[in-house]
Amino acid sequence: MPRGDGRLSHDLDPQRPGPQDACGVFGVWAPGEEVANLTYFGLYALQHRGQEAAGIAVSDGSGVVVYKDLGLVAQVFDEPTLASLRGHVAIGHARYSTTGGSTWENAQPTLRSTSAGTTIALAHNGNLVNTADLQREVTDRGIANDGSTNDTSLVTMLLASRPDLSVEAAALEVLPQLRGAFSFVFMDESTLYAARDPHGVRPLVLGRLERGWVVASETAALDIVGASVVREVEPGELIAIDEDGLRSTRFAVPEPKGCLFEYVYIARPDATIAGRNVHSARVQIGRQLAKEHPVDADLVIPVPESGTPAAIGYAEESGITYGQGLMKNPYVGRTFIQPSQTLRQLGIRLKLNPLRENVRGKRIVVVDDSIVRGNTQRAIVRMLREAGALEVHVRISSPPVRWPCFYGIDFATRAELLANGLDNDGIRRSIGADTLGYVSLSGLVAATEQPKTRLCRACFDGEYPIELPAGNLIGKHVLEGVGRRVAASAPDAPEHTTSALVATPGGASVNRP
């Protein structure tokens, strides 16, 4: 599926997608501000992290309203809708599904009311690996399912199942039970909460407004709303923000394992992770790539946009001229119209086209961020040769992706990963390149300026820092069968609609036209 912000994803065929981003979350506590508008712009800055669905929850102190639907942020929200979402605290979510299918019921934020009259809305970036265990606890507690089949809803249900506790106290009970990657923003009628798993796999940052606080998946979302960066939410930390200020509590001992792939592809280049600017890291990766895999060539070109910083670094280090060889259609975005087989055969030309005058008669180095199935690179190599390139040398700014991610990135299955079944020369032949070079894992790690021990490298080396469950109790659709059965028997299960969800203290959630 094409990326909603116009940047290219790695797919040629919508039925065979490449690595899809983790979700984006945003939260704001700011009395006197238009918190729904701030959340909208924050999500807009995070659109690259998820293009399936978007939602915003808002509270004015008397009740929580959630408005969500399938689609991009700009498709789901308009000015009249945002104007109706009034309050002082809000959270938002831009979704790409990693647990549960792409349905309205699985859009976030999730919403749940407690019998004590408190309403909880929650948005999640990441993926839990003990989802089946959590589902069993929900069942044992006799909690009715709302038709959703994602891990986020399970967490919301468990938080709401403790009406004798405050939301903060309930979170300190529930959070230590969770296994996997999670960066949460959640709220009740008066308070904004943020929490990050003990390994800090997915990013989460805290920012300051003149009259409030902001939390977001990336620093770029703080920039767009005029918030100053305070610090990262620490691994194993729960933050609560209300009229009494900001409180911080540790619910677990931190064991940092930040996602290495954030530096390669997921995060915006203008983001900062663990004190390292992502663009600078990617340029350095390109420099390292040139040292490790030099070649005699005439022109270095990127696969736009994700390959651009590394291509700049490669050109600077190698002394080879940097230029443009591929033109991206600036209007590529998410579409609900699937191309016919005839159009699919055109492949990448729907998104990229060669600048023939630039590449004809030249030896080309083409820099991309990763190879998953190889579809994109195969098509690009063929396209450049047809445009008259004498040689095509492919350079990749990450090591071979040999293992799937269970912590919030939806890669292909291991059987589909090209590097899982072929050595480097086999991959080179498969994509048709003259030469192929991947940056080394040690070179990639060095570019992040983080110790190897503080990074999750599982997709590259198979070393999963969070233990995975045995058997088949993991995966995107682990709850689908259970979810469908429960949804079929639930009389109040929401329909696929563009309505808002409204919850008032002590009341059930209802659709608002």
C-alpha positions in Angstrom: 0.0 0.0 0.0 1.5 3.4 -0.9 2.4 5.6 2.0 -0.1 8.2 2.8 2.4 11.0 3.0 3.5 10.5 -0.6 6.8 8.8 0.3 7.4 5.5 -1.4 6.9 2.2 0.4 8.6 -0.9 -0.9 5.7 -2.5 -2.6 5.0 -2.9 -6.3 1.9 -5.0 -5.7 -0.6 -4.0 -3.0 -1.1 -7.6 -2.2 2.7 -8.0 -1.4 3.7 -5.0 0.8 7.1 -4.2 2.1 8.0 -3.2 5.6 5.2 -1.1 7.0 5.7 1.4 9.7 4.8 1.3 13.3 1.9 3.5 14.5 2.1 7.1 15.5 0.8 8.4 18.9 0.3 11.9 20.2 -1.1 13.3 23.4 -1.6 16.8 24.8 -2.7 18.3 28.1 -3.2 22.1 27.6 -6.1 23.9 29.2 -7.2 26.9 27.1 -5.7 25.5 23.9 -7.5 23.9 20.9 -6.2 20.4 21.8 -8.0 18.6 19.0 -6.3 20.9 16.4 -2.9 20.4 18.1 -3.5 16.6 18.0 -4.5 16.8 14.3 -1.3 18.6 13.4 0.7 16.2 15.5 -0.8 13.2 13.8 -0.2 14.9 10.4 3.5 15.0 11.3 3.3 11.3 12.2 1.3 10.2 9.1 4.4 8.3 7.8 4.0 5.8 10.7 0.6 4.6 9.8 -2.0 5.2 7.0 -4.8 2.7 7.7 -6.8 4.7 10.2 -6.8 7.8 12.4 -8.5 8.9 15.6 -8.6 11.5 18.3 -10.0 11.3 21.8 -10.9 14.6 23.7 -12.2 15.4 27.2 -13.5 18.6 28.7 -13.6 17.0 32.2 -17.2 15.8 31.9 -16.8 13.0 29.4 -14.5 11.5 26.7 -15.3 11.7 23.0 -13.5 9.5 20.4 -13.7 10.2 16.7 -12.0 7.8 14.4 -12.3 6.2 11.0 -10.3 4.3 8.3 -8.2 6.6 6.2 -5.5 9.2 6.4 -5.6 12.0 9.0 -6.7 14.6 6.4 -9.4 12.2 5.2 -10.8 11.4 8.6 -10.9 14.9 10.0 -12.2 18.3 8.7 -12.7 21.6 10.4 -16.3 21.1 11.6 -15.3 17.8 13.2 -12.3 19.2 15.0 -14.4 22.2 16.1 -16.8 19.8 17.8 -14.0 18.1 19.8 -13.6 20.5 22.7 -11.6 20.0 25.8 -8.3 20.4 27.6 -6.8 16.9 27.1 -6.6 14.8 24.0 -4.8 11.8 22.5 -4.5 10.8 18.8 -3.4 7.8 16.8 -2.3 7.1 13.2 -2.6 3.4 12.6 -0.8 0.7 10.7 -2.1 -2.7 12.0 0.4 -5.1 13.6 -2.2 -7.0 15.6 -5.7 -7.2 14.3 -7.0 -6.5 10.8 -7.6 -3.1 9.2 -11.2 -2.6 10.4 -13.1 0.3 12.0 -13.3 -1.6 15.2 -9.6 -1.9 15.4 -9.0 1.9 14.8 -7.7 3.8 17.8 -7.9 5.3 20.3 -9.8 2.6 22.0 -12.5 3.5 24.6 -13.7 1.9 27.7 -15.9 3.0 30.7 -15.5 1.6 34.2 -18.4 0.8 36.6 -17.0 3.6 38.9 -17.7 6.3 36.3 -14.3 6.8 34.8 -13.6 6.6 31.0 -10.3 5.5 29.5 -9.1 6.1 26.0 -5.8 4.6 24.8 -3.5 4.7 21.8 -0.6 2.3 21.2 2.5 2.2 19.1 4.2 -1.2 19.1 3.1 -4.8 19.4 2.6 -7.1 22.4 3.8 -10.7 22.3 1.8 -12.1 25.2 -1.6 -11.1 23.6 -3.0 -14.6 24.0 -2.3 -14.5 27.8 -4.0 -11.1 28.0 -7.0 -12.4 26.1 -7.3 -15.3 28.6 -7.2 -12.8 31.5 -9.9 -10.7 29.9 -12.0 -13.8 29.4 -11.4 -14.9 33.0 -12.6 -11.5 34.3 -15.8 -11.9 32.3 -15.2 -8.7 30.3 -17.4 -8.3 27.2 -15.4 -7.7 24.0 -16.4 -4.7 21.8 -15.7 -6.4 18.5 -12.0 -5.4 18.2 -9.2 -7.9 17.7 -6.1 -5.9 18.7 -3.8 -5.9 21.7 -4.6 -2.2 22.4 -8.2 -3.0 23.2 -7.1 -5.8 25.6 -5.0 -3.3 27.6 -7.8 -0.8 27.7 -10.2 -3.5 29.0 -7.7 -4.5 31.7 -7.2 -0.9 32.8 -11.0 -0.4 33.0 -11.6 -3.7 34.9 -10.2 -2.3 38.1 -12.9 0.3 39.2 -11.7 0.3 42.8 -8.4 1.8 41.6 -7.5 5.1 40.1 -6.4 4.9 36.4 -2.8 5.6 37.5 -2.9 2.8 40.1 -4.6 0.4 37.6 -1.8 1.2 35.1 0.9 0.3 37.7 -0.8 -3.1 38.0 -1.4 -3.8 34.3 1.8 -2.4 32.7 4.2 -4.9 34.4 2.0 -7.8 33.0 2.7 -6.7 29.4 5.4 -8.3 27.2 6.6 -6.8 24.0 7.0 -3.3 22.6 4.6 -0.5 23.7 4.6 3.2 23.7 1.2 4.3 25.1 -0.6 7.5 25.4 -3.9 7.3 27.3 -6.3 9.5 29.2 -9.3 9.8 31.4 -11.6 12.8 31.9 -8.9 14.9 33.4 -5.4 13.4 33.1 -3.0 12.6 30.3 -0.8 9.5 30.7 2.2 8.1 28.8 4.1 4.9 29.3 6.9 3.1 27.5 7.9 -0.6 27.8 11.0 -1.5 29.8 13.0 -2.0 26.7 12.0 1.3 25.0 11.7 -0.4 21.7 9.5 2.2 20.1 10.2 5.9 20.6 8.2 8.3 22.8 9.2 11.9 23.6 7.9 14.5 26.1 7.5 18.2 25.1 6.5 21.4 26.8 4.0 24.0 25.6 3.7 27.4 27.1 0.4 26.3 28.8 0.8 22.5 28.8 2.5 19.3 27.9 2.8 17.1 24.8 3.9 13.5 24.2 4.5 12.0 20.8 6.2 9.2 18.9 8.7 11.6 17.3 10.2 15.0 18.0 9.0 16.2 14.6 5.4 16.1 16.0 6.5 18.4 18.8 8.1 20.8 16.4 4.9 21.1 14.3 2.8 22.2 17.3 5.5 24.6 18.7 6.4 22.4 21.7 10.0 22.3 23.0 11.6 18.9 23.5 12.1 18.1 27.2 13.3 14.5 27.1 12.4 11.0 26.1 9.9 9.1 28.1 12.2 6.6 29.8 11.8 2.8 29.3 9.7 1.4 32.1 8.3 4.9 33.0 4.7 6.0 33.5 4.0 9.7 33.3 0.8 11.4 34.5 -0.1 15.0 33.7 -3.0 16.9 35.2 -3.7 20.2 37.0 -1.3 19.2 39.7 1.6 19.0 37.2 3.7 16.1 35.9 4.3 12.9 37.9 6.7 10.1 37.0 6.7 6.6 38.3 8.8 3.6 37.4 6.8 0.4 36.8 9.8 -1.7 35.7 13.6 -1.7 35.6 14.8 -0.2 32.3 16.7 -2.5 29.9 17.0 -0.2 26.8 16.7 -1.9 23.4 15.7 0.8 21.0 14.6 -0.3 17.5 17.6 -0.1 15.1 15.3 0.1 12.0 14.0 3.4 13.2 17.3 4.9 12.2 17.2 3.1 8.8 13.7 3.8 7.6 10.8 4.4 10.0 11.5 7.7 11.7 11.4 11.0 9.8 14.8 12.4 8.9 14.2 15.5 11.0 13.5 13.4 14.1 16.0 12.9 17.0 16.3 9.5 18.7 18.4 9.1 21.8 20.1 12.4 21.1 21.0 11.4 17.5 19.6 13.3 14.6 18.2 10.7 12.2 19.3 12.5 9.0 22.8 12.7 10.3 22.8 9.1 11.2 21.6 8.1 7.7 24.3 10.3 6.0 26.9 8.5 8.2 25.5 5.1 7.2 26.0 6.1 3.6 29.6 7.1 4.3 30.2 3.8 6.0 28.6 2.0 3.0 31.1 3.7 0.7 34.0 2.6 2.8 32.8 -1.0 3.0 31.7 -1.3 -0.7 33.5 1.1 -3.0 33.0 0.9 -6.7 34.1 2.8 -9.8 31.1 4.7 -11.0 29.9 8.0 -12.6 26.8 8.9 -10.5 25.3 8.1 -7.1 21.5 8.3 -7.0 19.0 7.6 -4.3 15.7 5.7 -4.3 13.6 8.6 -3.1 13.0 9.5 -0.5 14.2 7.0 2.1 17.5 6.4 0.3 18.4 10.1 -0.1 20.5 10.8 3.1 22.6 7.6 2.7 23.1 8.4 -1.0 24.4 11.8 0.0 26.8 10.2 2.5 28.0 7.6 -0.1 28.7 10.4 -2.7 30.6 12.5 -0.1 32.8 9.7 1.0 33.4 8.2 -2.4 33.9 11.4 -4.3 31.4 10.2 -7.0 29.0 12.8 -8.2 25.6 12.8 -6.5 22.5 13.4 -8.6 19.0 12.4 -9.4 18.3 9.4 -11.5 14.8 8.6 -10.5 11.8 10.9 -10.5 9.1 10.3 -8.0 5.5 11.1 -8.8 4.8 13.8 -6.2 1.1 12.8 -5.9 1.7 9.2 -5.0 -0.4 8.5 -1.9 -2.8 6.0 -0.5 -5.4 4.8 -2.9 -8.4 2.5 -2.6 -8.3 1.8 -6.4 -6.2 -1.3 -6.9 -4.4 -1.5 -10.3 -5.3 -4.2 -12.7 -2.8 -6.9 -13.6 -1.9 -5.0 -16.7 -1.0 -1.9 -14.7 0.8 -4.0 -12.1 3.1 -5.2 -14.8 4.2 -1.6 -15.1 5.4 -2.0 -11.6 7.4 0.8 -10.0 6.8 3.1 -13.0 3.5 4.1 -11.3 5.7 5.7 -8.7 9.1 6.2 -10.2 10.4 7.0 -13.6 14.1 7.3 -14.7 15.6 10.6 -15.7 17.0 9.2 -18.9 19.4 12.0 -19.7 21.0 11.7 -16.3 21.6 7.9 -16.4 22.2 7.1 -20.1 25.7 5.9 -20.7 26.7 6.0 -17.1 27.8 3.6 -14.4 25.2 4.1 -11.6 25.3 3.5 -7.9 21.7 3.4 -6.6 21.2 3.6 -2.8 18.2 2.2 -1.0 17.4 1.6 2.6 16.6 -2.1 2.7 15.7 -5.1 0.6 12.8 -7.2 1.8 11.4 -9.3 -1.1 13.5 -7.6 -3.7 10.5 -6.6 -5.9 11.4 -2.9 -5.8 15.1 -3.2 -6.5 14.5 -5.7 -9.3 12.2 -3.3 -11.0 14.5 -0.3 -10.5 17.6 -2.1 -11.9 15.6 -3.2 -15.0 14.3 0.4 -15.4 17.7 1.9 -15.2 19.2 -0.5 -17.7 16.3 0.2 -20.1 17.1 3.9 -19.7 20.6 3.3 -20.9 22.7 2.8 -17.7 25.9 0.9 -18.5 26.2 -0.6 -15.0 23.9 -0.6 -12.0 25.5 -1.1 -8.6 23.1 -1.4 -5.7 24.0 -0.3 -2.2 21.8 -0.9 0.8 22.0 1.2 4.0 21.0 -1.7 6.3 22.2 -5.2 6.7 20.2 -8.1 5.1 16.8 -8.4 6.7 16.6 -12.1 7.6 14.1 -12.2 10.5 10.6 -10.9 11.0 9.8 -8.2 13.6 7.3 -8.9 16.4 7.6 -5.6 18.1 5.7 -3.2 15.8 6.9 -3.4 12.2 5.0 -5.6 9.8 7.7 -7.2 7.7 7.1 -10.1 5.4 7.1 -13.5 6.8 10.5 -15.1 7.2 9.8 -17.4 4.2 9.2 -14.3 2.0 12.4 -12.5 3.0 14.8 -12.6 0.1 17.9 -12.6 2.3 16.6 -15.6 4.3 17.1 -18.0 1.5 19.9 -16.5 -0.6 23.5 -15.4 0.0 24.7 -12.0 -1.2 25.6 -13.2 -4.7 22.2 -14.9 -5.0 20.4 -11.7 -4.1 22.5 -9.8 -6.6 21.6 -12.2 -9.3 17.9 -12.1 -8.2 17.6 -8.3 -8.6 19.9 -8.2 -11.7 22.5 -5.8 -10.3 26.2 -5.7 -11.4 27.3 -5.6 -7.8 25.4 -5.5 -4.4 26.7 -4.2 -1.1 25.0 -4.0 2.3 26.3 -1.9 5.2 27.6 -4.1 8.0 25.7 -4.4 11.2 28.6 -2.9 13.1 28.7 0.0 10.7 25.0 0.6 11.1 25.2 0.5 14.9 28.2 2.9 14.9 26.2 5.4 12.9 23.5 5.6 15.6 26.1 6.5 18.2 24.4 4.0 20.5 26.0 1.0 22.1 25.0 -2.3 20.4 23.7 -3.5 23.7 21.0 -0.7 23.8 19.6 -1.6 20.4 17.1 -4.2 19.1 18.7 -5.7 16.1 16.4 -8.8 15.8 15.4 -8.3 12.1 19.1 -8.4 11.2 20.6 -10.9 13.6 17.7 -12.9 15.0 18.5 -12.0 18.6 15.1 -11.1 20.1 15.5 -9.1 23.3 11.9 -9.9 24.5 11.1 -13.6 24.7 8.6 -14.8 22.2 5.8 -17.2 23.0 6.0 -20.8 21.9 3.8 -22.2 19.1 1.5 -20.0 17.1 0.4 -17.7 19.9 1.8 -14.7 18.1 1.1 -12.8 14.9 -1.1 -10.1 13.4 -4.3 -12.1 13.4 -3.8 -14.1 16.7 -7.1 -12.6 18.0 -9.2 -12.6 14.8 -11.1 -15.8 15.4 -11.8 -15.0 19.1 -12.7 -11.4 18.1 -15.2 -12.5 15.5 -17.0 -14.9 17.8 -17.3 -12.3 20.6 -18.3 -9.5 18.2 -21.1 -11.7 16.8 -22.6 -12.2 20.2 -22.2 -8.6 21.5 -25.4 -6.6 21.0 -23.7 -3.2 21.3 -20.8 -3.9 19.0 -20.1 -0.8 16.9 -20.7 -0.8 13.2 -18.3 0.5 10.6 -19.3 4.1 10.6 -17.8 7.5 10.6 -19.6 8.3 13.9 -17.8 9.4 17.0 -17.9 7.4 20.2 -19.0 9.2 23.3 -18.6 8.0 26.8 -19.9 9.8 29.9 -18.9 8.8 33.4 -20.6 5.6 34.4 -22.3 5.3 31.0 -21.9 3.0 28.1 -20.2 4.0 24.9 -22.6 5.1 22.2 -22.3 6.3 18.6 -22.8 10.0 18.0 -24.0 10.8 14.4 
